[in-house]
Amino acid sequence: MQLHTYNYTLRFKHPFAIAAGTRNTTNALFVEVSQDGITGYGEAAFPPYLTENAVVAKVFLSSLPLPEKIVPERINDLLEQLFKQSKDYYGALAALDMALHDWWGKKKQIPTHQLFDTSKNLSPLCTYTIGMSTETEMRDKLSGVKSFRLFKLKLGNNSDKSIVKTFCKIRDEENFFDHHKRVFCIDANRAWTDREFALDMMFWLQEQGCVFAEQPMPVNKLDDMARLHEACPLPLILDESIQTFNDIARVDGACSGINIKLVKCGGLYQANKMIADARKRNMKILIGCMSEGSCGAAGASQLSSQADWVDLDGPLLIANDPFKGVNYSEGKIVLNEISGNGIKKF
Ligand code: MG
């Protein structure tokens, strides 16, 4: 097998504002795995709050002991082995895992999602993320994505209630959307440090029609999170509090569900294992992505039929996406039947 890796800067269409700050770009790593005239593609995007970055991820992949030849029947064993060697580099591993799955699907001439359990077919709604915005900015963003049904509002500053009210006001205006009701969820990105405040917000958000709330409190406040979850009227989903398979048992009881992202957990093979374990614990599943383009979102979307919701709108936020192939319709991702992960490089 030949491995080719390169760094790339993804540019946002609009400046992206969350509780941690505002940025215009995200550094990414792209991976290409080639053998037998077939190339598989993978991507990992690295927001600045991660400890891993695109440059060290590239160096790490070049140091991995990879087999000379990919044997499809041994890909899962290979990925299990590589996971043990990839601590602190799960983003790099995710990009490689995605490229291997793309290659594998192409080799078998099937869409990659057929390599996984497709029996559930939950057909989840896909969120469209609205970074912290003024009313004019929000109106502008919403007018470009009128087919979406579920919006994720980024909260975590002192205008949280006004952001939600602004969204509801625009949504409820006659003629802004068609007759389908739009709903929203929120992501506070760890910003609410006081449990009583967080609980008050949860009741208020429920009154506004919020569907679920993501990572309201800091990672180091898991006991507070567990108590919040006990009293919380909304499904509470953890994102930053959970990274890999081994974290699931630790957060069981402190949340209703988890946000699984390939860049955090090490790729499709690991994510699939996490879904199976979380389901046994009656947890909800959100499959998310970093602010990545079509290659990364298409990889994650291969598991979408097993999720309650997906947050795979990255390609819509990116101005210079080097791939295409992720299709949205009626607020959902529609998987295509192209072999592999279903993407094409420009
Ligand atoms: Mg999140």
mmCIF file of C-alpha atoms and ligand atoms in Angstrom:
data_model
loop_
_atom_site.group_PDB
_atom_site.id
_atom_site.type_symbol
_atom_site.label_atom_id
_atom_site.label_comp_id
_atom_site.label_asym_id
_atom_site.label_seq_id
_atom_site.Cartn_x
_atom_site.Cartn_y
_atom_site.Cartn_z
ATOM 1 C CA MET A 1 0.000 0.000 0.000
ATOM 2 C CA GLN A 2 1.078 3.549 -0.635
ATOM 3 C CA LEU A 3 0.338 6.231 1.952
ATOM 4 C CA HIS A 4 0.213 9.881 0.964
ATOM 5 C CA THR A 5 -0.577 12.605 3.519
ATOM 6 C CA TYR A 6 -0.844 16.375 3.253
ATOM 7 C CA ASN A 7 -1.918 19.333 5.383
ATOM 8 C CA TYR A 8 -4.609 21.734 4.210
ATOM 9 C CA THR A 9 -6.263 24.846 5.632
ATOM 10 C CA LEU A 10 -10.074 24.762 5.575
ATOM 11 C CA ARG A 11 -11.676 28.211 5.368
ATOM 12 C CA PHE A 12 -15.079 28.966 6.904
ATOM 13 C CA LYS A 13 -17.738 30.728 4.834
ATOM 14 C CA HIS A 14 -18.647 32.798 7.931
ATOM 15 C CA PRO A 15 -16.394 33.442 10.961
ATOM 16 C CA PHE A 16 -17.188 30.590 13.386
ATOM 17 C CA ALA A 17 -17.880 31.730 16.974
ATOM 18 C CA ILE A 18 -18.226 29.339 19.923
ATOM 19 C CA ALA A 19 -17.644 29.689 23.672
ATOM 20 C CA ALA A 20 -13.891 29.133 23.164
ATOM 21 C CA GLY A 21 -13.513 32.005 20.660
ATOM 22 C CA THR A 22 -13.930 32.909 16.992
ATOM 23 C CA ARG A 23 -11.918 31.581 14.071
ATOM 24 C CA ASN A 24 -11.889 31.730 10.265
ATOM 25 C CA THR A 25 -9.936 28.571 9.440
ATOM 26 C CA THR A 26 -9.244 25.039 10.676
ATOM 27 C CA ASN A 27 -6.095 23.058 9.894
ATOM 28 C CA ALA A 28 -6.717 19.606 8.474
ATOM 29 C CA LEU A 29 -4.851 16.473 7.487
ATOM 30 C CA PHE A 30 -5.776 14.532 4.364
ATOM 31 C CA VAL A 31 -4.747 10.921 3.856
ATOM 32 C CA GLU A 32 -4.674 8.829 0.699
ATOM 33 C CA VAL A 33 -4.190 5.060 0.772
ATOM 34 C CA SER A 34 -3.559 3.398 -2.588
ATOM 35 C CA GLN A 35 -3.238 -0.201 -3.741
ATOM 36 C CA ASP A 36 -4.449 -2.266 -6.724
ATOM 37 C CA GLY A 37 -5.249 0.917 -8.660
ATOM 38 C CA ILE A 38 -7.731 2.016 -5.969
ATOM 39 C CA THR A 39 -7.311 5.083 -3.735
ATOM 40 C CA GLY A 40 -9.149 5.626 -0.436
ATOM 41 C CA TYR A 41 -9.438 9.085 1.085
ATOM 42 C CA GLY A 42 -9.555 10.266 4.686
ATOM 43 C CA GLU A 43 -9.652 13.601 6.492
ATOM 44 C CA ALA A 44 -9.204 14.874 10.026
ATOM 45 C CA ALA A 45 -9.735 18.517 11.046
ATOM 46 C CA PHE A 46 -8.033 19.863 14.153
ATOM 47 C CA PRO A 47 -9.693 22.816 15.921
ATOM 48 C CA PRO A 48 -7.150 24.712 18.045
ATOM 49 C CA TYR A 49 -8.577 23.476 21.378
ATOM 50 C CA LEU A 50 -7.425 19.893 20.638
ATOM 51 C CA THR A 51 -3.998 18.870 21.874
ATOM 52 C CA GLU A 52 -3.267 17.073 18.592
ATOM 53 C CA ASN A 53 -2.653 19.206 15.506
ATOM 54 C CA ALA A 54 -2.502 18.611 11.768
ATOM 55 C CA VAL A 55 1.285 18.857 11.483
ATOM 56 C CA VAL A 56 2.158 16.407 14.268
ATOM 57 C CA ALA A 57 -0.617 14.082 13.045
ATOM 58 C CA LYS A 58 1.075 13.943 9.629
ATOM 59 C CA VAL A 59 4.448 13.153 11.193
ATOM 60 C CA PHE A 60 2.860 10.505 13.408
ATOM 61 C CA LEU A 61 1.287 8.662 10.460
ATOM 62 C CA SER A 62 4.629 8.505 8.675
ATOM 63 C CA SER A 63 6.076 6.783 11.767
ATOM 64 C CA LEU A 64 3.404 4.055 12.000
ATOM 65 C CA PRO A 65 4.406 0.523 11.060
ATOM 66 C CA LEU A 66 1.930 -0.152 8.242
ATOM 67 C CA PRO A 67 1.710 -3.433 6.320
ATOM 68 C CA GLU A 68 3.165 -3.610 2.836
ATOM 69 C CA LYS A 69 -0.132 -4.892 1.513
ATOM 70 C CA ILE A 70 -3.695 -4.259 2.679
ATOM 71 C CA VAL A 71 -5.640 -7.499 3.134
ATOM 72 C CA PRO A 72 -9.341 -6.570 3.380
ATOM 73 C CA GLU A 73 -10.146 -9.374 5.836
ATOM 74 C CA ARG A 74 -7.445 -8.061 8.179
ATOM 75 C CA ILE A 75 -8.316 -4.358 8.166
ATOM 76 C CA ASN A 76 -10.253 -4.538 11.443
ATOM 77 C CA ASP A 77 -7.382 -6.391 13.146
ATOM 78 C CA LEU A 78 -4.965 -3.787 11.790
ATOM 79 C CA LEU A 79 -7.121 -0.938 13.116
ATOM 80 C CA GLU A 80 -7.443 -2.601 16.521
ATOM 81 C CA GLN A 81 -3.653 -2.896 16.650
ATOM 82 C CA LEU A 82 -3.022 0.667 15.448
ATOM 83 C CA PHE A 83 -5.398 2.056 18.080
ATOM 84 C CA LYS A 84 -3.100 0.730 20.802
ATOM 85 C CA GLN A 85 -0.199 2.614 19.230
ATOM 86 C CA SER A 86 -2.050 5.880 18.591
ATOM 87 C CA LYS A 87 -2.655 7.396 22.017
ATOM 88 C CA ASP A 88 -2.689 11.213 21.634
ATOM 89 C CA TYR A 89 -2.991 10.770 17.845
ATOM 90 C CA TYR A 90 -6.547 9.565 17.398
ATOM 91 C CA GLY A 91 -7.216 12.271 14.793
ATOM 92 C CA ALA A 92 -4.373 10.967 12.651
ATOM 93 C CA LEU A 93 -5.656 7.426 13.112
ATOM 94 C CA ALA A 94 -9.206 8.541 12.189
ATOM 95 C CA ALA A 95 -8.008 9.946 8.854
ATOM 96 C CA LEU A 96 -6.119 6.712 8.105
ATOM 97 C CA ASP A 97 -9.066 4.550 9.233
ATOM 98 C CA MET A 98 -11.414 6.538 6.992
ATOM 99 C CA ALA A 99 -9.101 6.148 3.987
ATOM 100 C CA LEU A 100 -8.821 2.396 4.633
ATOM 101 C CA HIS A 101 -12.621 2.061 4.840
ATOM 102 C CA ASP A 102 -13.044 4.085 1.640
ATOM 103 C CA TRP A 103 -10.491 1.820 -0.052
ATOM 104 C CA TRP A 104 -12.183 -1.315 1.368
ATOM 105 C CA GLY A 105 -15.650 -0.305 0.133
ATOM 106 C CA LYS A 106 -14.239 0.515 -3.310
ATOM 107 C CA LYS A 107 -12.373 -2.805 -3.405
ATOM 108 C CA LYS A 108 -15.583 -4.704 -2.561
ATOM 109 C CA GLN A 109 -17.585 -2.374 -4.824
ATOM 110 C CA ILE A 110 -20.073 -1.566 -2.087
ATOM 111 C CA PRO A 111 -20.860 1.630 -0.166
ATOM 112 C CA THR A 112 -18.816 1.590 3.051
ATOM 113 C CA HIS A 113 -21.931 1.715 5.256
ATOM 114 C CA GLN A 114 -22.740 -1.825 4.102
ATOM 115 C CA LEU A 115 -19.625 -2.987 5.979
ATOM 116 C CA PHE A 116 -21.432 -2.047 9.222
ATOM 117 C CA ASP A 117 -24.715 -2.941 10.897
ATOM 118 C CA THR A 118 -27.349 -1.329 8.690
ATOM 119 C CA SER A 119 -30.355 -3.002 10.326
ATOM 120 C CA LYS A 120 -31.453 -0.013 12.421
ATOM 121 C CA ASN A 121 -31.829 2.562 9.671
ATOM 122 C CA LEU A 122 -32.859 5.307 12.079
ATOM 123 C CA SER A 123 -32.732 8.011 9.373
ATOM 124 C CA PRO A 124 -31.718 10.751 11.827
ATOM 125 C CA LEU A 125 -32.050 14.480 11.373
ATOM 126 C CA CYS A 126 -28.794 16.310 10.691
ATOM 127 C CA THR A 127 -28.134 19.471 12.658
ATOM 128 C CA TYR A 128 -27.066 22.708 11.050
ATOM 129 C CA THR A 129 -24.776 24.591 13.431
ATOM 130 C CA ILE A 130 -25.259 28.292 14.065
ATOM 131 C CA GLY A 131 -22.192 29.784 15.709
ATOM 132 C CA MET A 132 -22.859 32.711 18.070
ATOM 133 C CA SER A 133 -24.474 35.344 15.880
ATOM 134 C CA THR A 134 -26.234 38.679 15.809
ATOM 135 C CA GLU A 135 -29.788 38.677 14.440
ATOM 136 C CA THR A 136 -28.630 39.853 11.015
ATOM 137 C CA GLU A 137 -25.917 37.194 10.857
ATOM 138 C CA MET A 138 -28.325 34.481 11.994
ATOM 139 C CA ARG A 139 -30.926 35.511 9.417
ATOM 140 C CA ASP A 140 -28.249 35.368 6.738
ATOM 141 C CA LYS A 141 -27.074 31.902 7.831
ATOM 142 C CA LEU A 142 -30.592 30.476 8.129
ATOM 143 C CA SER A 143 -31.708 31.802 4.772
ATOM 144 C CA GLY A 144 -29.033 29.669 3.100
ATOM 145 C CA VAL A 145 -30.186 26.377 4.663
ATOM 146 C CA LYS A 146 -33.956 26.440 4.591
ATOM 147 C CA SER A 147 -34.298 22.697 4.049
ATOM 148 C CA PHE A 148 -32.796 21.909 7.464
ATOM 149 C CA ARG A 149 -35.109 20.878 10.322
ATOM 150 C CA LEU A 150 -32.771 20.768 13.339
ATOM 151 C CA PHE A 151 -30.434 23.609 14.230
ATOM 152 C CA LYS A 152 -27.659 23.549 16.775
ATOM 153 C CA LEU A 153 -27.246 26.871 18.557
ATOM 154 C CA LYS A 154 -23.825 27.474 20.034
ATOM 155 C CA LEU A 155 -24.231 29.038 23.479
ATOM 156 C CA GLY A 156 -21.919 29.844 26.346
ATOM 157 C CA ASN A 157 -21.688 33.608 26.698
ATOM 158 C CA ASN A 158 -23.897 36.141 28.458
ATOM 159 C CA SER A 159 -26.317 36.435 25.522
ATOM 160 C CA ASP A 160 -27.470 32.810 25.586
ATOM 161 C CA LYS A 161 -31.170 33.541 26.096
ATOM 162 C CA SER A 162 -31.177 36.270 23.497
ATOM 163 C CA ILE A 163 -29.533 33.918 20.933
ATOM 164 C CA VAL A 164 -32.302 31.367 21.510
ATOM 165 C CA LYS A 165 -35.037 34.013 21.391
ATOM 166 C CA THR A 166 -33.609 35.412 18.160
ATOM 167 C CA PHE A 167 -33.609 31.965 16.577
ATOM 168 C CA CYS A 168 -37.223 31.323 17.662
ATOM 169 C CA LYS A 169 -38.318 34.742 16.415
ATOM 170 C CA ILE A 170 -36.836 34.224 12.942
ATOM 171 C CA ARG A 171 -38.107 30.650 12.796
ATOM 172 C CA ASP A 172 -41.649 31.661 13.702
ATOM 173 C CA GLU A 173 -41.869 34.453 11.148
ATOM 174 C CA GLU A 174 -44.414 33.671 8.531
ATOM 175 C CA ASN A 175 -42.832 32.774 5.178
ATOM 176 C CA PHE A 176 -39.316 32.339 6.512
ATOM 177 C CA PHE A 177 -39.505 28.540 6.398
ATOM 178 C CA ASP A 178 -42.089 26.289 4.813
ATOM 179 C CA HIS A 179 -44.835 24.748 6.955
ATOM 180 C CA HIS A 180 -42.513 22.207 8.612
ATOM 181 C CA LYS A 181 -41.672 23.104 12.196
ATOM 182 C CA ARG A 182 -37.961 23.755 12.821
ATOM 183 C CA VAL A 183 -36.476 22.598 16.096
ATOM 184 C CA PHE A 184 -33.219 23.351 17.829
ATOM 185 C CA CYS A 185 -30.701 21.895 20.221
ATOM 186 C CA ILE A 186 -27.930 23.748 22.018
ATOM 187 C CA ASP A 187 -24.230 23.228 22.633
ATOM 188 C CA ALA A 188 -22.761 25.253 25.506
ATOM 189 C CA ASN A 189 -19.250 23.847 24.934
ATOM 190 C CA ARG A 190 -18.498 23.504 28.703
ATOM 191 C CA ALA A 191 -19.325 27.142 29.465
ATOM 192 C CA TRP A 192 -21.805 26.834 32.351
ATOM 193 C CA THR A 193 -19.731 26.332 35.457
ATOM 194 C CA ASP A 194 -22.589 26.576 37.999
ATOM 195 C CA ARG A 195 -24.932 23.589 38.245
ATOM 196 C CA GLU A 196 -27.937 25.559 39.505
ATOM 197 C CA PHE A 197 -27.536 28.035 36.645
ATOM 198 C CA ALA A 198 -27.237 25.150 34.173
ATOM 199 C CA LEU A 199 -30.403 23.525 35.557
ATOM 200 C CA ASP A 200 -32.361 26.788 35.336
ATOM 201 C CA MET A 201 -31.213 27.104 31.737
ATOM 202 C CA MET A 202 -32.338 23.543 31.000
ATOM 203 C CA PHE A 203 -35.896 24.238 32.218
ATOM 204 C CA TRP A 204 -35.981 27.502 30.289
ATOM 205 C CA LEU A 205 -34.674 25.780 27.142
ATOM 206 C CA GLN A 206 -37.275 23.060 27.479
ATOM 207 C CA GLU A 207 -39.988 25.728 27.497
ATOM 208 C CA GLN A 208 -38.526 27.116 24.263
ATOM 209 C CA GLY A 209 -38.744 23.667 22.622
ATOM 210 C CA CYS A 210 -35.088 22.618 22.791
ATOM 211 C CA VAL A 211 -34.573 18.976 21.701
ATOM 212 C CA PHE A 212 -31.333 18.228 23.575
ATOM 213 C CA ALA A 213 -28.460 20.017 25.292
ATOM 214 C CA GLU A 214 -24.814 19.264 24.653
ATOM 215 C CA GLN A 215 -21.906 19.601 27.083
ATOM 216 C CA PRO A 216 -23.360 22.264 29.375
ATOM 217 C CA MET A 217 -20.639 22.019 32.019
ATOM 218 C CA PRO A 218 -16.837 21.656 32.139
ATOM 219 C CA VAL A 219 -15.201 18.264 31.703
ATOM 220 C CA ASN A 220 -13.805 18.284 35.260
ATOM 221 C CA LYS A 221 -17.300 18.645 36.751
ATOM 222 C CA LEU A 222 -18.590 15.160 36.034
ATOM 223 C CA ASP A 223 -20.223 14.817 39.480
ATOM 224 C CA ASP A 224 -22.106 18.064 38.909
ATOM 225 C CA MET A 225 -23.034 16.835 35.460
ATOM 226 C CA ALA A 226 -24.443 13.623 36.958
ATOM 227 C CA ARG A 227 -26.594 15.613 39.405
ATOM 228 C CA LEU A 228 -27.670 17.951 36.627
ATOM 229 C CA HIS A 229 -28.612 14.941 34.500
ATOM 230 C CA GLU A 230 -30.776 13.523 37.329
ATOM 231 C CA ALA A 231 -32.900 16.671 37.425
ATOM 232 C CA CYS A 232 -32.559 17.721 33.791
ATOM 233 C CA PRO A 233 -35.774 17.859 31.737
ATOM 234 C CA LEU A 234 -33.814 17.577 28.457
ATOM 235 C CA PRO A 235 -31.627 14.809 27.051
ATOM 236 C CA LEU A 236 -28.099 15.715 28.084
ATOM 237 C CA ILE A 237 -25.411 14.758 25.566
ATOM 238 C CA LEU A 238 -21.723 14.773 26.404
ATOM 239 C CA ASP A 239 -19.096 15.724 23.846
ATOM 240 C CA GLU A 240 -15.842 17.086 25.311
ATOM 241 C CA SER A 241 -16.283 14.775 28.365
ATOM 242 C CA ILE A 242 -15.892 11.705 26.205
ATOM 243 C CA GLN A 243 -13.235 10.794 23.706
ATOM 244 C CA THR A 244 -12.731 7.061 23.202
ATOM 245 C CA PHE A 245 -14.399 3.719 23.894
ATOM 246 C CA ASN A 246 -12.918 3.527 27.396
ATOM 247 C CA ASP A 247 -14.619 6.778 28.447
ATOM 248 C CA ILE A 248 -18.149 5.438 27.979
ATOM 249 C CA ALA A 249 -18.296 3.519 31.272
ATOM 250 C CA ARG A 250 -17.005 6.600 33.124
ATOM 251 C CA VAL A 251 -19.802 8.892 31.887
ATOM 252 C CA ASP A 252 -22.556 6.263 32.096
ATOM 253 C CA GLY A 253 -25.080 7.704 34.550
ATOM 254 C CA ALA A 254 -23.986 11.310 34.006
ATOM 255 C CA CYS A 255 -25.721 11.807 30.657
ATOM 256 C CA SER A 256 -28.439 10.617 28.295
ATOM 257 C CA GLY A 257 -26.062 10.090 25.420
ATOM 258 C CA ILE A 258 -22.730 10.800 23.786
ATOM 259 C CA ASN A 259 -21.386 12.707 20.816
ATOM 260 C CA ILE A 260 -19.075 10.369 18.888
ATOM 261 C CA LYS A 261 -16.614 12.058 16.553
ATOM 262 C CA LEU A 262 -14.139 10.101 14.465
ATOM 263 C CA VAL A 263 -11.330 12.580 15.120
ATOM 264 C CA LYS A 264 -11.756 12.073 18.868
ATOM 265 C CA CYS A 265 -12.144 8.299 18.948
ATOM 266 C CA GLY A 266 -9.815 7.050 16.203
ATOM 267 C CA GLY A 267 -12.106 6.382 13.251
ATOM 268 C CA LEU A 268 -15.030 4.327 11.971
ATOM 269 C CA TYR A 269 -13.896 1.031 13.466
ATOM 270 C CA GLN A 270 -13.707 2.510 16.975
ATOM 271 C CA ALA A 271 -16.889 4.577 16.541
ATOM 272 C CA ASN A 272 -18.813 1.465 15.540
ATOM 273 C CA LYS A 273 -17.630 -0.295 18.694
ATOM 274 C CA MET A 274 -18.632 2.726 20.786
ATOM 275 C CA ILE A 275 -22.129 2.773 19.312
ATOM 276 C CA ALA A 276 -22.635 -0.896 20.209
ATOM 277 C CA ASP A 277 -21.445 -0.358 23.789
ATOM 278 C CA ALA A 278 -23.443 2.853 24.315
ATOM 279 C CA ARG A 279 -26.612 1.195 23.004
ATOM 280 C CA LYS A 280 -26.242 -1.592 25.569
ATOM 281 C CA ARG A 281 -26.267 1.163 28.198
ATOM 282 C CA ASN A 282 -29.402 2.741 26.659
ATOM 283 C CA MET A 283 -27.509 5.847 25.663
ATOM 284 C CA LYS A 284 -28.531 8.125 22.815
ATOM 285 C CA ILE A 285 -26.060 8.495 19.953
ATOM 286 C CA LEU A 286 -25.082 11.715 18.248
ATOM 287 C CA ILE A 287 -22.487 11.363 15.502
ATOM 288 C CA GLY A 288 -20.617 14.599 15.097
ATOM 289 C CA CYS A 289 -17.708 15.997 13.184
ATOM 290 C CA MET A 290 -15.198 18.757 13.655
ATOM 291 C CA SER A 291 -15.451 21.663 11.231
ATOM 292 C CA GLU A 292 -14.375 19.395 8.418
ATOM 293 C CA GLY A 293 -15.172 19.090 4.758
ATOM 294 C CA SER A 294 -16.987 16.480 2.674
ATOM 295 C CA CYS A 295 -14.307 13.798 2.938
ATOM 296 C CA GLY A 296 -14.504 13.711 6.757
ATOM 297 C CA ALA A 297 -18.275 14.133 6.986
ATOM 298 C CA ALA A 298 -18.847 11.431 4.353
ATOM 299 C CA GLY A 299 -16.689 9.062 6.384
ATOM 300 C CA ALA A 300 -18.680 9.676 9.571
ATOM 301 C CA SER A 301 -21.994 9.517 7.703
ATOM 302 C CA GLN A 302 -21.352 5.831 6.959
ATOM 303 C CA LEU A 303 -22.539 5.178 10.546
ATOM 304 C CA SER A 304 -25.450 7.630 10.429
ATOM 305 C CA SER A 305 -28.215 5.031 10.237
ATOM 306 C CA GLN A 306 -27.267 3.910 13.765
ATOM 307 C CA ALA A 307 -27.558 7.375 15.332
ATOM 308 C CA ASP A 308 -30.405 9.327 16.946
ATOM 309 C CA TRP A 309 -29.067 12.552 15.429
ATOM 310 C CA VAL A 310 -26.080 13.475 13.315
ATOM 311 C CA ASP A 311 -24.119 16.699 13.398
ATOM 312 C CA LEU A 312 -22.384 16.419 10.039
ATOM 313 C CA ASP A 313 -22.932 19.847 8.542
ATOM 314 C CA GLY A 314 -19.200 20.644 8.282
ATOM 315 C CA PRO A 315 -19.160 20.713 4.454
ATOM 316 C CA LEU A 316 -21.824 23.445 4.431
ATOM 317 C CA LEU A 317 -19.687 25.696 6.619
ATOM 318 C CA ILE A 318 -16.508 25.341 4.524
ATOM 319 C CA ALA A 319 -15.657 27.661 1.608
ATOM 320 C CA ASN A 320 -12.776 25.639 0.062
ATOM 321 C CA ASP A 321 -13.819 21.992 0.409
ATOM 322 C CA PRO A 322 -11.487 19.843 -1.750
ATOM 323 C CA PHE A 323 -14.082 17.033 -2.000
ATOM 324 C CA LYS A 324 -17.757 16.678 -2.874
ATOM 325 C CA GLY A 325 -20.371 13.975 -2.375
ATOM 326 C CA VAL A 326 -22.262 14.686 0.870
ATOM 327 C CA ASN A 327 -25.905 15.291 0.010
ATOM 328 C CA TYR A 328 -28.564 16.768 2.277
ATOM 329 C CA SER A 329 -32.295 16.561 1.717
ATOM 330 C CA GLU A 330 -35.182 17.553 3.991
ATOM 331 C CA GLY A 331 -32.756 18.097 6.849
ATOM 332 C CA LYS A 332 -31.104 14.690 6.596
ATOM 333 C CA ILE A 333 -27.973 13.261 5.041
ATOM 334 C CA VAL A 334 -28.788 11.055 2.086
ATOM 335 C CA LEU A 335 -26.179 8.357 1.639
ATOM 336 C CA ASN A 336 -25.364 7.606 -1.971
ATOM 337 C CA GLU A 337 -24.713 4.141 -3.373
ATOM 338 C CA ILE A 338 -21.277 4.932 -4.778
ATOM 339 C CA SER A 339 -18.610 2.415 -3.729
ATOM 340 C CA GLY A 340 -16.571 3.438 -0.674
ATOM 341 C CA ASN A 341 -17.390 6.579 1.261
ATOM 342 C CA GLY A 342 -19.184 8.125 -1.735
ATOM 343 C CA ILE A 343 -16.980 11.144 -2.353
ATOM 344 C CA LYS A 344 -15.050 12.612 -5.259
ATOM 345 C CA LYS A 345 -11.943 14.773 -5.110
ATOM 346 C CA PHE A 346 -12.125 17.990 -7.129
HETATM 347 MG MG MG B 1 -20.092 19.847 20.843
#
